[in-house]
Amino acid sequence: MKHITLFILLCWSACTFAQNSAVFRIDSLPKQGIVLDKGWKWHAGDNPEWAKAEYDDAEWEGIDPTKEISDLPQLKNAEIGFFRLTVWVDSNVLNKILALKIWQTGASEIYLNGQLIHQLGRVSQNHNQEQTLLVQGTPYSILFTKAGQQTLAIRYSFTSKNILLKYRPVNYIAFKAVLGDLDAANQLYTEDKVFYTILSYYKFGILLFLGILHLLLFIMHPSKKANLFIALYAFFHSISFHIDNNVSTLPITGEKLYWYTHFNIVFIILNGIFSLLTIYAYLKIPKQKMFWLMTSLLVVAYPFCLSFPTFSIIFTAFIYSGLLAFEAFRLSLINYKQNQTGVKFITAGWLAYIIFMGLFYLMIFGFLPFNLVLSNLFANLGLLSVPVSYSLMLAVDFAKMNRELSAKLLEVEHLSSEKQQFLAAQNETLERQVSTRTTELKQSLETLKSTQAQLIQREKLASLGELTAGIAHEIQNPLNFVNNFAEVSNELVDEMTEEMHKGNQEEVQAIATDLKQNLQKINYHGKRASSIVKNMLEHSRTSSGQKEPTDLNALIDECLRLSYHGLRAQLRGFQADYALQLAENLPNIPTVSQDIGRVLLNLFNNAFYAVYEKKKQLAENQTETHFAVDFVPKVTVSSCKTETGIEIRVKDNGTGIPEALKTKVFQPFFTTKPTGEGTGLGLSLSYEIITKGHGGSLGIESSAGNGTTFIIELPFNTKPKT
């Protein structure tokens, strides 16, 4: 009986020991916390009952979830499942809010005794609905309210199509939990976060400062393109640093991690391109074969970097960076022999990059003992060494340029002081010469003005001379009437004397009446001749500039007849028709009639001369004799009232003006007439009288061989233009 009782006690003790060996005991909390790395069980599938404490997981598979997820193929194969851990909690840690620091690659729901206490991401076996959350030591709160055995269950998913498998090398822990003091965990987490944030912004600030500095230097000196390239290099490098900091310190979803990785690869590639361009621009050499080789390699390798994450690290960290370092050292060695000052900074920067990044990767891959502070120090020193060395290279070059400019400036100042007296003497001589020349120029200007006035007056007298025959013709008509009526009146006086002797009073009265009518006609035609002489004198007299209301139709009629008869007497064989199309009841507008008369006479003379020349040219050309017979020279003058003033058109069917000469007709001394037949001042004076003197416009419509039309527009309020 004793043996049976002893056997039963031994079996019970063994069962109790076996049962207790699967329970993770938490008697107290050491300062460093407790890593929950033993006693975990795993089962694939998804069942809400598995989160409850009373569920029996004795048949489940044992697992260590703190391994890297690449070493746990059952997780990827299962898509979704549960971790369970049975813990024994001592009364020492009851009713205290503890910290559960989590490292995770995937999505999870954390249950304590069947109650959901935290959700990290979104758990689902459907990869489209799953939201992976990458967590790196973030503390979450947990509270044990009772002593004894309790169950921690983790509902976990990491699908076979998870974005982390495709776009980033998955070397992260599947799930790791460390139980510790909440205040200490939060303090440590905050310190780490602040440390990484300060470090990130420190690097970001240095690179941003370098970028802005060199961009400003490029703006001030656009020829120094190296400043532009290093500015772009620093900007992209700063963004890459910022991305790495976000990935390292924040809980991040898989989708964001993909985009961060995607952009980071782009910025790393751009960094390399602008790094080489900086060297080429500084050394003032064309792009080398290595540049085009690396550019082609980037185009080919970029899709593989996105699709094969491991390849992206190997390519960017070793292949691409190695080629960059090789090209930088090659160019440094070639140009070092040519005593390029800044080449040593290129060599030193890339040498520091290789050394520090080499130490960093040796720690990361386990060839050297890992130290968080040293690894960050090596990485940051390595990544900053190249842009800082480039900046120092350009700074030394800039300082050298400043020294050279200062030396040249001193040389210029020295030369200036030596020649200052010579220049002062030369200045005095120049001042005397300028004063003499100025006096001579003033005298020349006065002579020129006097000559110009004389030329203008001669032009007026020349036009008057051309009209002498016309004026004589106009005076001859009223004189003929005066002579005829005087002879008739003389005969009437004789008849009246005879009748008076006869005493025939009625006949005497009739003869006296006729005699009075003849005297009135003699008086009228005498005044007509006097008016013609007066107008002639006004034309030759210098204008007073006083504007008076003018009957433009009457002025047009008088000037047209004067011009016609004048040219008939001057030009042999001249014959032309002219027509007046004058609008009735035109209002009188204020003008200087002498000046407007000169303009009209000039335009009429030019028109009659143009039709005369065309008639003569057609007659001289024997092949076009029939055209000469059919051609009828004609000048048409019209006037009309517009909304703003009065328009006068002088149209002829003469030779016309070629397009190339239309812009020159109003220039002084320009004429198409043969030498000696024109001064070239008529149209230029006419243009000034109409535009500046009366605020109007003088335009031209013409083409070679098709005649010309001059258009005068006079506003109702003819204010001169200033």
XYZ file of C-alpha atoms in Angstrom:
722
model
C 0.000 0.000 0.000
C 2.845 2.413 0.818
C 4.429 1.651 -2.521
C 1.203 2.450 -4.354
C 0.816 5.724 -2.450
C 4.429 6.698 -3.171
C 3.968 5.883 -6.871
C 0.872 8.094 -7.051
C 2.712 11.003 -5.353
C 5.618 10.703 -7.783
C 3.283 10.720 -10.813
C 1.428 13.771 -9.480
C 4.697 15.625 -8.883
C 5.921 14.792 -12.393
C 2.690 16.038 -13.958
C 2.816 19.180 -11.884
C 6.415 19.797 -12.877
C 5.662 19.189 -16.552
C 2.686 21.512 -16.376
C 4.642 24.229 -14.595
C 7.517 23.944 -17.101
C 5.174 25.336 -19.836
C 4.241 28.347 -17.704
C 6.315 31.584 -17.896
C 6.694 32.815 -14.327
C 6.753 36.552 -13.527
C 7.749 36.941 -9.899
C 9.314 40.420 -10.158
C 10.380 43.011 -12.739
C 14.102 43.613 -13.139
C 15.225 47.034 -14.366
C 15.944 45.782 -17.875
C 12.541 44.050 -18.048
C 11.629 40.472 -18.840
C 11.868 39.149 -22.395
C 8.892 36.876 -23.082
C 10.830 34.485 -25.328
C 9.939 31.056 -23.905
C 6.781 29.020 -23.621
C 5.030 30.346 -26.740
C 2.743 28.046 -28.720
C 1.468 28.491 -32.266
C -1.477 27.241 -34.270
C -2.459 28.195 -37.811
C -6.026 29.313 -38.436
C -8.464 31.812 -37.029
C -10.821 30.991 -34.166
C -12.058 33.551 -31.570
C -12.095 30.778 -28.930
C -8.320 30.536 -29.096
C -7.992 33.945 -27.397
C -9.752 32.741 -24.224
C -7.778 31.660 -21.146
C -9.690 28.400 -20.654
C -8.895 27.066 -24.081
C -6.618 23.985 -23.988
C -3.567 24.539 -26.243
C -1.701 21.408 -25.125
C -1.579 20.053 -28.689
C -0.237 23.270 -30.228
C 3.209 23.604 -31.737
C 5.946 25.264 -29.680
C 7.559 28.321 -31.350
C 9.945 31.198 -30.692
C 8.293 34.273 -32.302
C 11.285 36.450 -31.471
C 13.156 34.976 -34.433
C 13.374 36.828 -37.727
C 10.283 36.242 -39.794
C 12.350 34.829 -42.652
C 13.266 31.957 -40.283
C 9.587 31.139 -39.526
C 8.114 29.763 -42.775
C 5.065 28.400 -40.920
C 3.861 31.976 -40.405
C 3.901 32.807 -44.117
C 2.405 29.458 -45.038
C -0.418 29.812 -42.540
C -1.414 33.387 -43.575
C -3.067 33.825 -40.141
C -2.827 32.147 -36.716
C -2.495 32.537 -32.923
C 0.434 32.749 -30.512
C -0.399 31.801 -26.915
C 1.715 32.175 -23.781
C 0.689 31.079 -20.307
C 2.233 33.245 -17.586
C 2.258 32.946 -13.810
C 1.952 36.380 -12.245
C 3.108 36.978 -8.700
C 1.198 39.339 -6.432
C 4.176 41.723 -6.510
C 3.237 42.954 -10.003
C -0.533 43.104 -9.539
C -2.561 46.268 -10.145
C 0.391 48.075 -11.679
C 0.231 49.453 -15.210
C 3.200 47.803 -16.846
C 4.848 48.312 -20.217
C 4.734 45.735 -22.961
C 7.417 46.791 -25.421
C 6.632 45.340 -28.827
C 8.767 44.504 -31.869
C 6.625 43.290 -34.717
C 6.604 42.609 -38.430
C 3.029 41.893 -39.427
C -0.397 42.678 -37.966
C -1.562 41.603 -34.504
C -4.291 41.772 -31.890
C -3.134 41.306 -28.280
C -5.522 39.578 -25.835
C -5.121 39.158 -22.069
C -7.372 36.412 -20.662
C -9.643 36.696 -23.699
C -9.936 40.523 -23.587
C -8.541 42.585 -26.489
C -6.093 45.140 -25.065
C -4.191 46.348 -28.158
C -4.488 46.220 -31.957
C -1.373 46.769 -34.049
C -2.359 47.063 -37.680
C -5.303 45.191 -39.186
C -5.286 41.372 -38.990
C -6.660 39.513 -42.001
C -5.777 36.524 -44.132
C -6.809 38.563 -47.171
C -3.706 40.515 -48.221
C -5.875 43.301 -49.658
C -7.455 43.884 -46.233
C -4.386 43.179 -44.126
C -2.554 46.264 -42.857
C 0.962 45.430 -41.764
C 2.521 47.506 -39.007
C 6.269 47.529 -38.516
C 6.939 48.267 -34.821
C 10.380 48.782 -33.287
C 10.281 48.710 -29.479
C 7.177 50.834 -28.929
C 5.792 50.460 -25.352
C 2.112 49.606 -24.814
C 0.364 49.419 -21.439
C -0.764 46.173 -19.761
C -2.443 45.600 -16.382
C -2.584 42.329 -14.398
C -5.513 42.404 -11.940
C -5.150 38.971 -10.440
C -2.359 36.671 -9.321
C -1.716 33.235 -10.679
C -1.931 31.722 -14.113
C -2.999 34.004 -16.990
C -3.037 33.735 -20.786
C -1.530 36.143 -23.314
C -2.894 35.432 -26.810
C -1.727 37.113 -30.045
C -3.911 36.959 -33.136
C -1.329 37.417 -35.880
C -1.258 37.586 -39.684
C 1.518 37.821 -42.223
C 0.175 36.806 -45.617
C 2.263 35.222 -48.370
C 1.622 38.320 -50.518
C 2.554 40.785 -47.798
C 4.084 43.927 -49.256
C 7.159 43.587 -47.025
C 8.093 40.319 -48.723
C 8.122 41.996 -52.116
C 9.606 45.410 -51.568
C 12.001 45.138 -48.638
C 14.334 42.445 -47.296
C 12.443 40.930 -44.415
C 15.019 40.547 -41.671
C 12.790 41.787 -38.850
C 11.499 39.988 -35.799
C 8.067 38.373 -36.215
C 6.837 39.230 -32.718
C 8.744 40.075 -29.562
C 7.457 41.355 -26.238
C 9.407 42.676 -23.251
C 7.538 43.244 -19.989
C 8.823 46.063 -17.826
C 8.116 49.250 -15.882
C 5.903 51.655 -17.872
C 7.575 54.872 -16.751
C 11.053 53.557 -17.454
C 9.968 52.151 -20.834
C 8.275 55.398 -21.856
C 11.272 57.420 -20.749
C 13.681 55.197 -22.670
C 11.433 55.212 -25.746
C 11.097 59.006 -25.595
C 14.832 59.443 -25.171
C 15.534 57.181 -28.138
C 12.937 58.981 -30.243
C 14.301 62.392 -29.272
C 17.849 61.187 -29.940
C 16.997 59.922 -33.418
C 14.880 62.991 -34.161
C 17.637 65.388 -33.112
C 20.175 63.339 -35.052
C 17.928 63.328 -38.113
C 17.262 67.062 -38.035
C 20.919 67.713 -37.319
C 21.890 65.856 -40.492
C 18.934 67.329 -42.349
C 19.895 70.840 -41.210
C 23.543 70.478 -42.211
C 22.647 69.252 -45.680
C 19.869 71.808 -46.117
C 22.267 74.585 -45.095
C 24.866 73.343 -47.578
C 22.204 73.129 -50.291
C 20.948 76.683 -49.717
C 24.495 78.046 -49.415
C 25.671 76.548 -52.697
C 22.443 77.461 -54.459
C 22.995 81.109 -53.488
C 26.599 80.868 -54.650
C 25.402 79.508 -57.988
C 22.890 82.369 -58.329
C 25.693 84.878 -57.703
C 28.141 83.007 -59.988
C 26.132 81.062 -62.640
C 29.325 79.985 -64.372
C 30.217 77.827 -61.343
C 27.854 74.935 -62.087
C 29.489 72.768 -59.437
C 27.610 74.840 -56.847
C 24.282 73.963 -58.484
C 25.047 70.250 -58.595
C 26.208 70.068 -54.986
C 23.106 72.043 -53.934
C 20.869 69.451 -55.610
C 23.012 66.663 -54.177
C 22.609 68.094 -50.663
C 18.831 68.595 -51.072
C 18.215 65.012 -52.209
C 20.611 63.670 -49.593
C 18.728 65.526 -46.841
C 15.414 64.038 -47.993
C 16.966 60.562 -48.015
C 18.174 61.080 -44.430
C 14.724 62.194 -43.366
C 13.132 59.091 -44.898
C 15.587 56.778 -43.145
C 14.821 58.436 -39.827
C 11.061 57.938 -40.281
C 11.566 54.272 -41.107
C 13.856 53.730 -38.122
C 11.944 55.478 -35.344
C 8.225 55.328 -36.096
C 5.675 52.489 -36.135
C 4.987 52.345 -39.852
C 2.590 50.506 -42.142
C 3.839 48.274 -44.920
C 2.355 50.551 -47.588
C 4.194 53.591 -46.248
C 7.341 51.519 -45.932
C 7.046 50.620 -49.628
C 6.749 54.241 -50.706
C 9.553 55.314 -48.400
C 11.764 52.588 -49.892
C 10.716 53.539 -53.419
C 11.565 57.210 -52.972
C 14.727 56.455 -51.032
C 16.108 54.405 -53.921
C 15.295 57.266 -56.301
C 17.045 59.812 -54.083
C 20.089 57.579 -53.606
C 20.391 57.260 -57.390
C 20.025 61.014 -57.871
C 22.631 61.581 -55.156
C 25.122 59.542 -57.146
C 24.372 61.335 -60.424
C 24.761 64.795 -58.916
C 27.852 63.658 -57.032
C 29.607 62.799 -60.287
C 28.294 65.946 -62.001
C 29.788 68.001 -59.148
C 33.209 66.468 -59.738
C 33.001 66.921 -63.529
C 31.882 70.547 -63.180
C 34.594 71.336 -60.633
C 37.359 69.743 -62.714
C 35.872 71.324 -65.890
C 35.916 68.057 -67.813
C 33.183 66.466 -69.962
C 31.146 63.528 -68.715
C 33.240 60.371 -68.726
C 32.353 56.902 -69.961
C 31.819 55.768 -66.370
C 29.015 58.306 -65.973
C 27.119 56.967 -68.979
C 27.845 53.387 -67.882
C 26.385 54.055 -64.424
C 23.400 55.897 -65.884
C 22.626 52.942 -68.160
C 23.133 50.554 -65.247
C 20.657 52.565 -63.159
C 17.997 52.380 -65.842
C 18.369 48.607 -66.028
C 18.728 47.975 -62.289
C 15.973 50.254 -60.983
C 13.050 47.842 -61.665
C 15.015 45.018 -60.036
C 15.629 47.167 -56.963
C 11.871 47.535 -56.485
C 11.025 43.907 -57.208
C 13.929 42.273 -55.369
C 14.561 44.039 -52.056
C 17.771 42.211 -51.245
C 19.181 43.236 -54.587
C 18.325 46.888 -53.864
C 20.549 46.873 -50.747
C 23.386 45.051 -52.520
C 23.136 47.374 -55.519
C 22.854 50.729 -53.745
C 25.161 49.973 -50.807
C 27.906 48.086 -52.621
C 27.741 48.053 -56.434
C 26.535 51.619 -57.061
C 28.476 53.169 -54.193
C 31.564 51.189 -55.195
C 31.411 52.471 -58.774
C 30.946 56.018 -57.492
C 33.969 55.697 -55.207
C 36.035 54.146 -58.009
C 35.210 56.981 -60.437
C 35.866 59.623 -57.759
C 39.274 58.088 -56.896
C 40.152 57.717 -60.597
C 39.409 61.356 -61.360
C 41.196 62.453 -58.185
C 44.321 60.527 -59.117
C 44.365 61.918 -62.671
C 43.883 65.528 -61.620
C 46.043 65.305 -58.481
C 49.080 65.249 -60.743
C 47.862 68.540 -62.279
C 47.949 70.255 -58.849
C 44.202 70.744 -58.578
C 43.732 72.219 -55.092
C 40.368 70.674 -54.241
C 41.114 67.141 -55.477
C 42.443 66.078 -52.079
C 39.030 66.852 -50.532
C 37.336 64.514 -53.027
C 39.787 61.766 -52.119
C 39.443 62.355 -48.375
C 35.626 62.472 -48.511
C 35.235 59.194 -50.389
C 37.931 57.518 -48.310
C 36.063 58.514 -45.132
C 32.819 57.244 -46.701
C 34.339 53.818 -47.414
C 35.889 53.505 -43.951
C 32.880 54.586 -41.892
C 30.261 52.794 -44.010
C 32.464 49.690 -43.990
C 32.496 49.702 -40.182
C 28.735 50.257 -40.146
C 28.016 47.269 -42.409
C 30.456 45.071 -40.496
C 28.391 45.760 -37.367
C 25.071 45.264 -39.167
C 26.090 41.889 -40.615
C 27.629 40.689 -37.341
C 31.310 40.749 -38.245
C 31.891 43.258 -35.443
C 30.073 43.493 -32.086
C 26.964 45.613 -32.601
C 26.772 48.924 -30.756
C 23.809 51.189 -31.405
C 25.622 54.461 -30.720
C 28.722 53.535 -32.721
C 26.725 52.140 -35.633
C 24.731 55.380 -35.911
C 27.914 57.423 -35.551
C 29.675 55.481 -38.333
C 26.661 55.684 -40.662
C 26.197 59.412 -40.195
C 29.881 60.225 -40.528
C 30.071 58.127 -43.684
C 27.016 59.667 -45.327
C 27.997 63.230 -44.399
C 31.643 62.922 -45.375
C 31.075 63.217 -49.152
C 28.820 66.331 -49.235
C 30.926 68.050 -46.573
C 34.136 67.277 -48.488
C 32.576 68.642 -51.695
C 31.543 71.788 -49.848
C 35.054 72.220 -48.447
C 36.449 71.642 -51.939
C 34.319 74.451 -53.382
C 34.995 76.659 -50.351
C 38.759 76.341 -50.898
C 38.248 77.067 -54.591
C 36.126 80.107 -53.712
C 38.755 81.333 -51.238
C 41.446 80.925 -53.887
C 39.352 82.909 -56.369
C 38.867 85.653 -53.759
C 42.607 85.827 -53.123
C 43.282 86.132 -56.849
C 40.636 88.842 -57.168
C 42.093 90.691 -54.187
C 45.562 90.555 -55.751
C 44.214 91.866 -59.040
C 42.325 94.572 -57.209
C 45.510 95.689 -55.445
C 47.269 95.687 -58.795
C 44.522 97.814 -60.310
C 44.640 100.214 -57.360
C 48.414 100.470 -57.740
C 48.092 101.248 -61.440
C 45.313 103.720 -60.701
C 47.406 105.653 -58.200
C 50.313 105.851 -60.685
C 48.135 107.169 -63.482
C 45.837 109.318 -61.417
C 47.745 112.529 -62.225
C 47.945 111.596 -65.882
C 44.205 110.977 -65.982
C 43.536 114.258 -64.168
C 45.577 116.126 -66.771
C 43.790 114.293 -69.545
C 40.445 115.167 -67.960
C 41.344 118.856 -67.922
C 42.382 118.675 -71.559
C 39.182 116.847 -72.448
C 37.100 119.375 -70.552
C 38.706 122.229 -72.507
C 38.161 120.364 -75.752
C 34.580 119.564 -74.833
C 33.944 123.204 -73.925
C 35.406 124.348 -77.259
C 33.453 121.719 -79.194
C 30.279 122.611 -77.312
C 30.639 126.261 -78.328
C 31.263 125.207 -81.907
C 28.266 122.872 -81.825
C 26.029 125.637 -80.474
C 27.152 127.911 -83.288
C 26.615 125.117 -85.809
C 23.161 124.446 -84.351
C 22.210 128.111 -84.670
C 23.513 128.150 -88.244
C 21.573 124.964 -88.959
C 18.376 126.444 -87.567
C 18.882 129.578 -89.653
C 19.560 127.480 -92.743
C 16.503 125.344 -92.036
C 14.334 128.467 -91.740
C 15.758 129.774 -95.000
C 15.108 126.454 -96.717
C 11.529 126.465 -95.496
C 11.023 130.021 -96.722
C 12.623 129.130 -100.034
C 10.283 126.175 -100.313
C 7.362 128.542 -99.776
C 8.705 130.981 -102.368
C 9.453 128.125 -104.756
C 5.864 126.945 -104.512
C 4.764 130.544 -105.002
C 7.007 130.806 -108.072
C 5.457 127.654 -109.481
C 2.043 129.277 -109.078
C 2.975 132.603 -110.702
C 1.445 131.658 -114.031
C -1.700 130.420 -112.314
C -1.945 133.612 -110.278
C -1.442 135.680 -113.446
C -4.209 133.699 -115.109
C -6.507 134.246 -112.154
C -5.790 138.014 -112.146
C -6.136 138.232 -115.946
C -9.763 137.117 -115.894
C -11.076 139.915 -113.615
C -8.818 142.448 -115.435
C -10.378 141.461 -118.762
C -13.797 142.046 -117.263
C -12.670 145.465 -115.927
C -11.283 146.467 -119.357
C -14.355 145.291 -121.255
C -16.815 147.000 -118.897
C -14.660 150.172 -118.939
C -14.781 150.326 -122.775
C -18.535 149.734 -122.777
C -18.981 152.382 -120.094
C -16.950 154.878 -122.155
C -19.276 154.308 -125.138
C -22.308 154.677 -122.844
C -20.979 158.057 -121.630
C -20.768 159.261 -125.263
C -24.334 158.086 -125.948
C -25.605 159.730 -122.762
C -23.960 163.044 -123.793
C -25.737 162.962 -127.177
C -29.076 162.206 -125.599
C -28.644 164.980 -123.059
C -28.127 167.450 -125.942
C -31.297 166.121 -127.504
C -33.083 166.547 -124.192
C -34.171 162.926 -124.092
C -34.244 162.445 -120.334
C -35.687 158.950 -120.386
C -32.876 157.624 -122.578
C -30.317 159.430 -120.407
C -31.808 157.749 -117.342
C -31.623 154.301 -118.975
C -27.999 154.824 -120.034
C -27.105 155.990 -116.487
C -28.618 152.800 -115.072
C -26.537 150.609 -117.431
C -23.468 152.665 -116.630
C -24.012 152.101 -112.885
C -24.295 148.310 -113.413
C -21.034 148.334 -115.392
C -19.289 150.260 -112.641
C -20.540 147.697 -110.058
C -19.111 144.864 -112.172
C -15.834 146.743 -112.573
C -15.733 147.165 -108.765
C -16.483 143.427 -108.199
C -13.778 142.164 -110.548
C -11.347 144.696 -109.159
C -11.924 143.364 -105.654
C -11.521 139.841 -107.044
C -8.079 140.718 -108.395
C -7.226 142.425 -105.113
C -8.228 139.246 -103.218
C -5.985 137.083 -105.397
C -3.040 139.421 -104.777
C -3.808 139.430 -101.049
C -3.857 135.600 -100.912
C -0.583 135.475 -102.807
C 0.996 137.828 -100.274
C -0.369 135.776 -97.390
C 1.123 132.642 -98.909
C 4.556 134.202 -99.137
C 4.355 135.864 -95.706
C 5.518 134.021 -92.553
C 2.487 132.666 -90.689
C 1.477 134.356 -87.442
C 0.014 131.090 -86.162
C -3.299 132.736 -85.280
C -6.208 130.414 -86.065
C -9.429 131.760 -87.503
C -12.630 130.050 -88.724
C -11.920 128.891 -92.281
C -14.181 127.875 -95.169
C -12.221 124.843 -96.316
C -14.303 124.292 -99.482
C -13.540 127.813 -100.710
C -9.857 127.364 -99.860
C -9.772 124.035 -101.711
C -11.420 125.535 -104.821
C -9.072 128.497 -104.964
C -5.887 126.489 -104.378
C -6.871 123.822 -106.912
C -7.417 126.378 -109.694
C -4.169 128.180 -108.833
C -2.240 124.899 -108.932
C -3.818 123.783 -112.214
C -3.214 127.026 -114.116
C 0.259 127.378 -112.661
C 1.340 123.923 -113.874
C -0.288 124.512 -117.306
C 1.973 127.480 -117.758
C 5.034 125.719 -116.290
C 4.869 122.235 -117.870
C 4.812 122.016 -121.655
C 1.997 119.885 -122.936
C 0.354 119.641 -119.513
C -3.289 118.716 -119.725
C -5.406 117.106 -116.986
C -8.928 116.930 -115.734
C -9.825 117.799 -112.190
C -13.046 117.299 -110.261
C -14.345 118.707 -106.998
C -16.589 116.552 -104.793
C -17.084 118.924 -101.904
C -19.696 118.270 -99.247
C -22.203 121.047 -98.771
C -22.639 123.021 -95.587
C -19.273 122.097 -94.132
C -18.749 123.922 -90.832
C -15.935 126.449 -90.592
C -13.177 125.162 -88.348
C -10.342 127.181 -86.760
C -7.163 126.886 -88.854
C -4.186 128.932 -89.956
C -5.452 129.401 -93.517
C -2.012 130.304 -94.936
C -0.562 127.010 -93.647
C -3.510 124.859 -94.786
C -3.337 126.617 -98.175
C 0.338 125.680 -98.484
C -0.499 122.036 -97.651
C -3.277 121.926 -100.256
C -1.146 123.592 -102.952
C 1.676 121.127 -102.277
C -0.638 118.106 -102.515
C -2.371 119.461 -105.671
C 0.978 120.211 -107.344
C 2.226 116.688 -106.527
C -0.983 115.128 -107.846
C -0.933 117.055 -111.156
C 2.794 116.320 -111.528
C 2.171 112.571 -110.975
C -0.527 112.318 -113.669
C 1.624 114.419 -116.038
C 4.615 112.073 -115.495
C 2.512 108.962 -116.076
C 1.127 110.411 -119.332
C 4.636 111.261 -120.461
C 6.008 107.782 -119.539
C 3.248 106.029 -121.447
C 3.861 108.234 -124.481
C 7.620 107.569 -124.403
C 7.092 103.796 -124.229
C 6.219 102.881 -127.815
C 4.969 99.380 -126.850
C 2.219 101.001 -124.761
C 1.181 103.840 -127.092
C -2.436 102.726 -127.049
C -2.424 103.057 -123.258
C -1.131 106.626 -123.588
C -4.011 107.461 -125.908
C -6.601 105.931 -123.581
C -5.133 107.331 -120.374
C -6.880 110.463 -119.066
C -4.947 112.254 -116.298
C -7.321 113.205 -113.521
C -7.164 114.664 -110.025
C -10.177 114.379 -107.731
C -10.527 116.408 -104.552
C -13.263 115.591 -102.042
C -14.293 116.803 -98.616
C -16.703 115.389 -96.063
C -17.677 115.722 -92.456
C -16.796 112.913 -90.023
C -17.678 112.288 -86.386
C -14.539 114.052 -85.181
C -13.793 116.614 -87.885
C -13.406 117.208 -91.615
C -11.697 114.832 -94.039
C -10.082 115.993 -97.304
C -8.955 113.467 -99.940
C -6.636 114.308 -102.846
C -6.715 111.418 -105.309
C -4.820 111.034 -108.593
C -4.408 108.254 -111.148
C -0.720 108.946 -111.649
C 2.474 106.918 -111.215
C 1.842 105.896 -107.609
C 4.407 105.273 -104.875
C 6.178 101.890 -104.320
C 5.596 100.208 -100.936
C 9.263 100.552 -99.976
C 9.102 104.366 -100.341
C 5.807 105.016 -98.564
C 7.495 105.249 -95.161
C 9.992 107.840 -96.470
C 7.731 110.357 -98.243
C 7.295 112.485 -95.117
C 11.021 112.592 -94.352
C 12.752 115.955 -94.938
C 14.688 116.303 -98.245
C 13.237 113.072 -99.645
C 11.927 113.467 -103.202
C 11.272 111.249 -106.214
C 11.562 114.143 -108.657
C 14.714 114.599 -110.777
C 17.546 116.691 -109.368
C 16.716 120.381 -109.425
C 12.945 119.894 -109.671
C 12.159 119.489 -105.975
C 13.574 120.331 -102.547
C 12.050 117.379 -100.703
C 10.585 119.629 -98.024
C 7.012 119.976 -99.245
C 5.482 116.836 -97.752
C 7.549 116.997 -94.546
C 6.368 120.578 -93.915
C 2.809 119.598 -94.790
C 2.975 116.705 -92.320
C 4.179 118.987 -89.508
C 1.502 121.623 -90.293
C -1.333 119.068 -90.162
C -0.141 116.917 -87.249
C 1.749 119.272 -84.949
C 0.155 122.577 -85.941
C -3.469 121.429 -86.101
C -3.588 118.132 -84.177
C -4.775 116.220 -87.244
C -3.359 113.449 -89.405
C -1.946 113.126 -92.908
C -2.049 109.650 -94.403
C -1.289 108.030 -97.725
C -2.788 105.196 -99.774
C -0.788 104.212 -102.832
C 0.741 101.447 -104.880
C 3.146 101.613 -107.801
C 1.355 102.407 -111.085
C -2.124 102.708 -109.525
C -2.208 106.293 -108.327
C -2.061 107.902 -104.900
C -4.543 109.262 -102.370
C -3.504 111.667 -99.621
C -5.968 111.888 -96.711
C -6.113 114.951 -94.454
C -8.099 114.731 -91.234
C -8.647 117.977 -89.319
C -10.465 117.781 -85.966
C -13.118 120.315 -85.030
C -10.947 121.434 -82.141
C -7.578 121.839 -83.860
C -5.273 122.000 -80.856
C -1.600 121.721 -81.743
C 0.243 118.663 -80.442
C 3.045 119.272 -77.960
